[in-house]
PDB file of C-alpha atoms in Angstrom:
ATOM      1  CA  MET A   1    -112.592  63.978  52.131  1.00 47.00           C
ATOM      2  CA  HIS A   2    -109.368  65.321  50.718  1.00 48.00           C
ATOM      3  CA  ASP A   3    -109.157  62.345  48.321  1.00 47.00           C
ATOM      4  CA  HIS A   4    -112.709  63.031  47.125  1.00 47.00           C
ATOM      5  CA  ASN A   5    -111.876  66.630  46.216  1.00 47.00           C
ATOM      6  CA  SER A   6    -108.706  65.603  44.426  1.00 45.00           C
ATOM      7  CA  GLN A   7    -110.762  63.377  42.107  1.00 49.00           C
ATOM      8  CA  MET A   8    -113.193  66.149  41.177  1.00 45.00           C
ATOM      9  CA  PRO A   9    -112.345  67.920  37.912  1.00 45.00           C
ATOM     10  CA  GLN A  10    -110.821  71.283  38.609  1.00 46.00           C
ATOM     11  CA  PRO A  11    -111.729  74.300  36.494  1.00 46.00           C
ATOM     12  CA  GLY A  12    -109.016  75.627  34.287  1.00 45.00           C
ATOM     13  CA  PRO A  13    -108.044  75.396  30.649  1.00 47.00           C
ATOM     14  CA  ALA A  14    -110.400  72.457  30.064  1.00 46.00           C
ATOM     15  CA  THR A  15    -113.401  74.694  30.867  1.00 50.00           C
ATOM     16  CA  ILE A  16    -112.799  76.935  27.848  1.00 55.00           C
ATOM     17  CA  SER A  17    -115.205  76.099  25.028  1.00 60.00           C
ATOM     18  CA  ILE A  18    -114.007  75.028  21.603  1.00 61.00           C
ATOM     19  CA  ALA A  19    -115.633  78.109  20.073  1.00 59.00           C
ATOM     20  CA  GLU A  20    -113.818  80.387  22.532  1.00 66.00           C
ATOM     21  CA  ARG A  21    -110.547  78.699  21.631  1.00 69.00           C
ATOM     22  CA  ILE A  22    -111.270  79.341  17.956  1.00 68.00           C
ATOM     23  CA  VAL A  23    -112.132  82.991  18.651  1.00 69.00           C
ATOM     24  CA  ALA A  24    -108.812  83.345  20.503  1.00 69.00           C
ATOM     25  CA  SER A  25    -106.811  81.515  17.802  1.00 76.00           C
ATOM     26  CA  GLU A  26    -104.713  82.506  14.821  1.00 81.00           C
ATOM     27  CA  ALA A  27    -107.640  81.370  12.644  1.00 83.00           C
ATOM     28  CA  PHE A  28    -109.768  84.123  14.199  1.00 87.00           C
ATOM     29  CA  LYS A  29    -107.065  86.694  13.500  1.00 90.00           C
ATOM     30  CA  THR A  30    -107.154  85.583   9.862  1.00 92.00           C
ATOM     31  CA  LEU A  31    -110.967  85.808   9.822  1.00 93.00           C
ATOM     32  CA  PHE A  32    -110.738  89.283  11.360  1.00 94.00           C
ATOM     33  CA  ARG A  33    -108.237  90.442   8.713  1.00 95.00           C
ATOM     34  CA  GLN A  34    -110.426  88.998   5.944  1.00 96.00           C
ATOM     35  CA  GLY A  35    -113.438  90.869   7.321  1.00 96.00           C
ATOM     36  CA  MET A  36    -111.575  94.172   7.514  1.00 97.00           C
ATOM     37  CA  THR A  37    -110.141  93.657   4.020  1.00 97.00           C
ATOM     38  CA  LEU A  38    -113.632  92.997   2.683  1.00 98.00           C
ATOM     39  CA  VAL A  39    -114.851  96.258   4.239  1.00 97.00           C
ATOM     40  CA  GLU A  40    -111.960  98.160   2.626  1.00 98.00           C
ATOM     41  CA  ASP A  41    -112.500  96.456  -0.748  1.00 98.00           C
ATOM     42  CA  THR A  42    -116.228  97.213  -0.636  1.00 98.00           C
ATOM     43  CA  ALA A  43    -115.678 100.877   0.206  1.00 97.00           C
ATOM     44  CA  ALA A  44    -113.109 101.225  -2.591  1.00 98.00           C
ATOM     45  CA  TYR A  45    -115.439  99.532  -5.090  1.00 98.00           C
ATOM     46  CA  LEU A  46    -118.559 101.515  -4.140  1.00 97.00           C
ATOM     47  CA  ASP A  47    -116.666 104.829  -4.216  1.00 96.00           C
ATOM     48  CA  GLY A  48    -114.898 104.069  -7.501  1.00 96.00           C
ATOM     49  CA  PRO A  49    -115.732 101.448 -10.126  1.00 97.00           C
ATOM     50  CA  GLY A  50    -119.109 100.645  -8.589  1.00 96.00           C
ATOM     51  CA  ARG A  51    -120.275 104.227  -8.844  1.00 94.00           C
ATOM     52  CA  GLN A  52    -119.313 104.325 -12.535  1.00 95.00           C
ATOM     53  CA  GLU A  53    -120.864 100.916 -13.260  1.00 94.00           C
ATOM     54  CA  SER A  54    -124.130 101.871 -11.539  1.00 93.00           C
ATOM     55  CA  ARG A  55    -124.478 104.959 -13.766  1.00 93.00           C
ATOM     56  CA  ALA A  56    -124.422 102.741 -16.847  1.00 92.00           C
ATOM     57  CA  LEU A  57    -127.284 100.522 -15.603  1.00 93.00           C
ATOM     58  CA  GLU A  58    -130.888 100.864 -16.748  1.00 92.00           C
ATOM     59  CA  ARG A  59    -133.384 102.183 -14.188  1.00 91.00           C
ATOM     60  CA  HIS A  60    -134.561  98.839 -12.724  1.00 91.00           C
ATOM     61  CA  ALA A  61    -131.013  97.481 -12.499  1.00 92.00           C
ATOM     62  CA  ALA A  62    -129.813 100.754 -10.923  1.00 93.00           C
ATOM     63  CA  LEU A  63    -132.491 100.485  -8.223  1.00 93.00           C
ATOM     64  CA  ASN A  64    -131.491  96.861  -7.631  1.00 94.00           C
ATOM     65  CA  TYR A  65    -127.832  97.947  -7.430  1.00 95.00           C
ATOM     66  CA  ALA A  66    -128.670 100.623  -4.838  1.00 95.00           C
ATOM     67  CA  SER A  67    -130.719  98.171  -2.781  1.00 94.00           C
ATOM     68  CA  GLU A  68    -128.084  95.434  -2.856  1.00 95.00           C
ATOM     69  CA  SER A  69    -125.198  97.787  -2.114  1.00 96.00           C
ATOM     70  CA  MET A  70    -127.160  99.064   0.924  1.00 96.00           C
ATOM     71  CA  ARG A  71    -127.777  95.479   2.097  1.00 94.00           C
ATOM     72  CA  LEU A  72    -124.104  94.700   1.617  1.00 96.00           C
ATOM     73  CA  THR A  73    -122.914  97.690   3.639  1.00 96.00           C
ATOM     74  CA  THR A  74    -125.444  96.942   6.408  1.00 93.00           C
ATOM     75  CA  ARG A  75    -124.337  93.299   6.509  1.00 93.00           C
ATOM     76  CA  LEU A  76    -120.683  94.326   6.660  1.00 95.00           C
ATOM     77  CA  MET A  77    -121.390  96.729   9.554  1.00 94.00           C
ATOM     78  CA  GLN A  78    -123.036  93.864  11.467  1.00 92.00           C
ATOM     79  CA  LEU A  79    -120.170  91.476  10.748  1.00 94.00           C
ATOM     80  CA  THR A  80    -117.559  94.076  11.627  1.00 95.00           C
ATOM     81  CA  SER A  81    -119.335  94.777  14.901  1.00 92.00           C
ATOM     82  CA  TRP A  82    -119.210  91.060  15.790  1.00 92.00           C
ATOM     83  CA  LEU A  83    -115.536  90.768  14.830  1.00 93.00           C
ATOM     84  CA  LEU A  84    -114.604  93.854  16.871  1.00 92.00           C
ATOM     85  CA  LEU A  85    -116.494  92.557  19.911  1.00 90.00           C
ATOM     86  CA  GLN A  86    -114.696  89.197  19.747  1.00 88.00           C
ATOM     87  CA  ARG A  87    -111.342  90.936  19.391  1.00 89.00           C
ATOM     88  CA  ALA A  88    -112.157  93.120  22.421  1.00 88.00           C
ATOM     89  CA  VAL A  89    -112.856  89.963  24.461  1.00 85.00           C
ATOM     90  CA  ASN A  90    -109.562  88.439  23.282  1.00 84.00           C
ATOM     91  CA  GLU A  91    -107.664  91.563  24.311  1.00 84.00           C
ATOM     92  CA  GLY A  92    -109.362  91.709  27.725  1.00 85.00           C
ATOM     93  CA  GLU A  93    -111.214  94.954  26.957  1.00 88.00           C
ATOM     94  CA  LEU A  94    -114.625  93.282  27.399  1.00 83.00           C
ATOM     95  CA  THR A  95    -115.887  90.190  29.178  1.00 83.00           C
ATOM     96  CA  ARG A  96    -117.778  87.555  27.192  1.00 78.00           C
ATOM     97  CA  GLU A  97    -120.988  88.692  28.927  1.00 82.00           C
ATOM     98  CA  GLU A  98    -120.416  92.348  27.978  1.00 85.00           C
ATOM     99  CA  ALA A  99    -119.727  91.357  24.380  1.00 81.00           C
ATOM    100  CA  ASP A 100    -122.908  89.251  24.295  1.00 78.00           C
ATOM    101  CA  ARG A 101    -124.950  92.199  25.602  1.00 82.00           C
ATOM    102  CA  GLU A 102    -123.502  94.487  22.938  1.00 83.00           C
ATOM    103  CA  HIS A 103    -123.969  91.848  20.245  1.00 77.00           C
ATOM    104  CA  ARG A 104    -127.684  91.548  21.053  1.00 76.00           C
ATOM    105  CA  LYS A 105    -128.083  95.164  19.928  1.00 74.00           C
ATOM    106  CA  VAL A 106    -127.029  94.247  16.374  1.00 70.00           C
ATOM    107  CA  ARG A 107    -128.259  90.886  15.120  1.00 67.00           C
ATOM    108  CA  ILE A 108    -126.751  89.183  12.114  1.00 69.00           C
ATOM    109  CA  THR A 109    -129.456  88.294   9.604  1.00 63.00           C
ATOM    110  CA  PRO A 110    -128.964  84.850   8.064  1.00 60.00           C
ATOM    111  CA  PRO A 111    -127.788  85.227   4.442  1.00 56.00           C
ATOM    112  CA  GLU A 112    -130.615  83.172   2.974  1.00 52.00           C
ATOM    113  CA  ALA A 113    -133.177  85.644   4.311  1.00 46.00           C
ATOM    114  CA  THR A 114    -131.850  88.597   2.295  1.00 46.00           C
ATOM    115  CA  GLN A 115    -130.110  87.177  -0.770  1.00 51.00           C
ATOM    116  CA  ALA A 116    -130.666  89.189  -3.920  1.00 49.00           C
ATOM    117  CA  LYS A 117    -133.346  87.704  -6.162  1.00 52.00           C
ATOM    118  CA  SER A 118    -132.137  89.355  -9.334  1.00 52.00           C
ATOM    119  CA  ALA A 119    -128.403  89.458  -8.712  1.00 51.00           C
ATOM    120  CA  THR A 120    -127.744  88.597 -12.372  1.00 55.00           C
ATOM    121  CA  ALA A 121    -128.542  92.208 -13.327  1.00 82.00           C
ATOM    122  CA  LEU A 122    -125.807  93.500 -11.030  1.00 92.00           C
ATOM    123  CA  PRO A 123    -122.233  94.292 -12.060  1.00 94.00           C
ATOM    124  CA  ASP A 124    -119.710  91.509 -11.424  1.00 94.00           C
ATOM    125  CA  GLY A 125    -117.777  93.679  -8.978  1.00 96.00           C
ATOM    126  CA  LEU A 126    -120.788  93.997  -6.673  1.00 96.00           C
ATOM    127  CA  THR A 127    -121.860  90.357  -6.973  1.00 95.00           C
ATOM    128  CA  GLY A 128    -118.317  89.272  -6.144  1.00 96.00           C
ATOM    129  CA  LEU A 129    -118.317  91.395  -2.977  1.00 97.00           C
ATOM    130  CA  ILE A 130    -121.766  90.078  -2.024  1.00 96.00           C
ATOM    131  CA  GLU A 131    -120.511  86.493  -2.406  1.00 96.00           C
ATOM    132  CA  ARG A 132    -117.452  87.228  -0.255  1.00 97.00           C
ATOM    133  CA  ALA A 133    -119.715  88.796   2.388  1.00 96.00           C
ATOM    134  CA  TYR A 134    -121.999  85.717   2.419  1.00 95.00           C
ATOM    135  CA  LYS A 135    -119.024  83.403   2.871  1.00 95.00           C
ATOM    136  CA  LEU A 136    -117.678  85.518   5.716  1.00 95.00           C
ATOM    137  CA  GLU A 137    -121.118  85.735   7.260  1.00 94.00           C
ATOM    138  CA  ASN A 138    -121.640  81.974   7.116  1.00 93.00           C
ATOM    139  CA  ARG A 139    -118.362  81.429   8.965  1.00 91.00           C
ATOM    140  CA  ILE A 140    -119.236  84.048  11.592  1.00 91.00           C
ATOM    141  CA  VAL A 141    -122.792  82.743  12.083  1.00 89.00           C
ATOM    142  CA  ARG A 142    -121.487  79.183  12.633  1.00 86.00           C
ATOM    143  CA  LEU A 143    -118.937  80.419  15.156  1.00 84.00           C
ATOM    144  CA  ASP A 144    -121.465  82.673  16.892  1.00 83.00           C
ATOM    145  CA  ASP A 145    -123.968  79.791  17.112  1.00 81.00           C
ATOM    146  CA  GLN A 146    -121.276  77.614  18.675  1.00 79.00           C
ATOM    147  CA  LEU A 147    -120.429  80.320  21.213  1.00 75.00           C
ATOM    148  CA  ARG A 148    -124.104  80.469  22.194  1.00 74.00           C
ATOM    149  CA  LEU A 149    -124.415  76.673  22.483  1.00 74.00           C
ATOM    150  CA  ASP A 150    -121.247  76.132  24.513  1.00 62.00           C
ATOM    151  CA  PRO A 151    -121.739  76.356  28.253  1.00 54.00           C
ATOM    152  CA  PRO A 152    -119.883  79.268  29.822  1.00 53.00           C
ATOM    153  CA  PRO A 153    -116.604  78.346  31.451  1.00 52.00           C
ATOM    154  CA  ALA A 154    -116.904  77.453  35.109  1.00 51.00           C
ATOM    155  CA  PRO A 155    -115.743  80.199  37.462  1.00 51.00           C
ATOM    156  CA  GLU A 156    -112.692  79.627  39.588  1.00 53.00           C
ATOM    157  CA  SER A 157    -113.719  77.170  42.281  1.00 56.00           C
ATOM    158  CA  SER A 158    -113.183  77.716  45.955  1.00 60.00           C
ATOM    159  CA  PRO A 159    -114.302  75.654  48.948  1.00 66.00           C
ATOM    160  CA  VAL A 160    -116.728  78.422  49.963  1.00 64.00           C
ATOM    161  CA  ALA A 161    -118.206  78.688  46.451  1.00 64.00           C
ATOM    162  CA  GLU A 162    -118.594  74.887  46.296  1.00 68.00           C
ATOM    163  CA  GLN A 163    -120.406  74.868  49.645  1.00 65.00           C
ATOM    164  CA  LEU A 164    -122.706  77.714  48.557  1.00 67.00           C
ATOM    165  CA  SER A 165    -123.501  75.878  45.319  1.00 66.00           C
ATOM    166  CA  ALA A 166    -124.266  72.686  47.245  1.00 68.00           C
ATOM    167  CA  LEU A 167    -126.552  74.597  49.624  1.00 69.00           C
ATOM    168  CA  LYS A 168    -128.379  76.310  46.748  1.00 67.00           C
ATOM    169  CA  LEU A 169    -128.840  72.948  45.045  1.00 72.00           C
ATOM    170  CA  ALA A 170    -130.081  71.307  48.253  1.00 68.00           C
ATOM    171  CA  LEU A 171    -132.493  74.166  48.933  1.00 69.00           C
ATOM    172  CA  GLY A 172    -133.718  74.267  45.335  1.00 65.00           C
ATOM    173  CA  LEU A 173    -132.559  77.834  44.787  1.00 63.00           C
TER     174      LEU A 173
END
């Protein structure tokens, strides 16, 4: 029986999903910095040049500007929330399950569902920020989808846990 157990795959590093490895990687740190930079750039634009540019727009374009800037800030809050949750998991402040529960409270809307229909009437500064937000969002949505598709890592195995699992399986529980 000892030989049989030694041939069974043991949980460990191999049980970590590819998406979780990405979230814990240097690439994630870069994605996180890009997200935070985009938030800072958006705030600086909306408080400065964007405010001045919006005053020069005709009424319809000004309403479109207000609507799109609100969508952009809402989208960035959602993306920032996701990034902060993933960072908290990486730093051991939250478990993956806790982060998933928190993430369910704020859903990321796919970009195609809310893209501006008349973005051509918007100032270049705002359209540039919107494009950057869509690119960031696409990357986050792909990574989030992968995290949801990957099976959770297997818990540390013990002989007792293996026996309980076998009993539950045998009893159909």
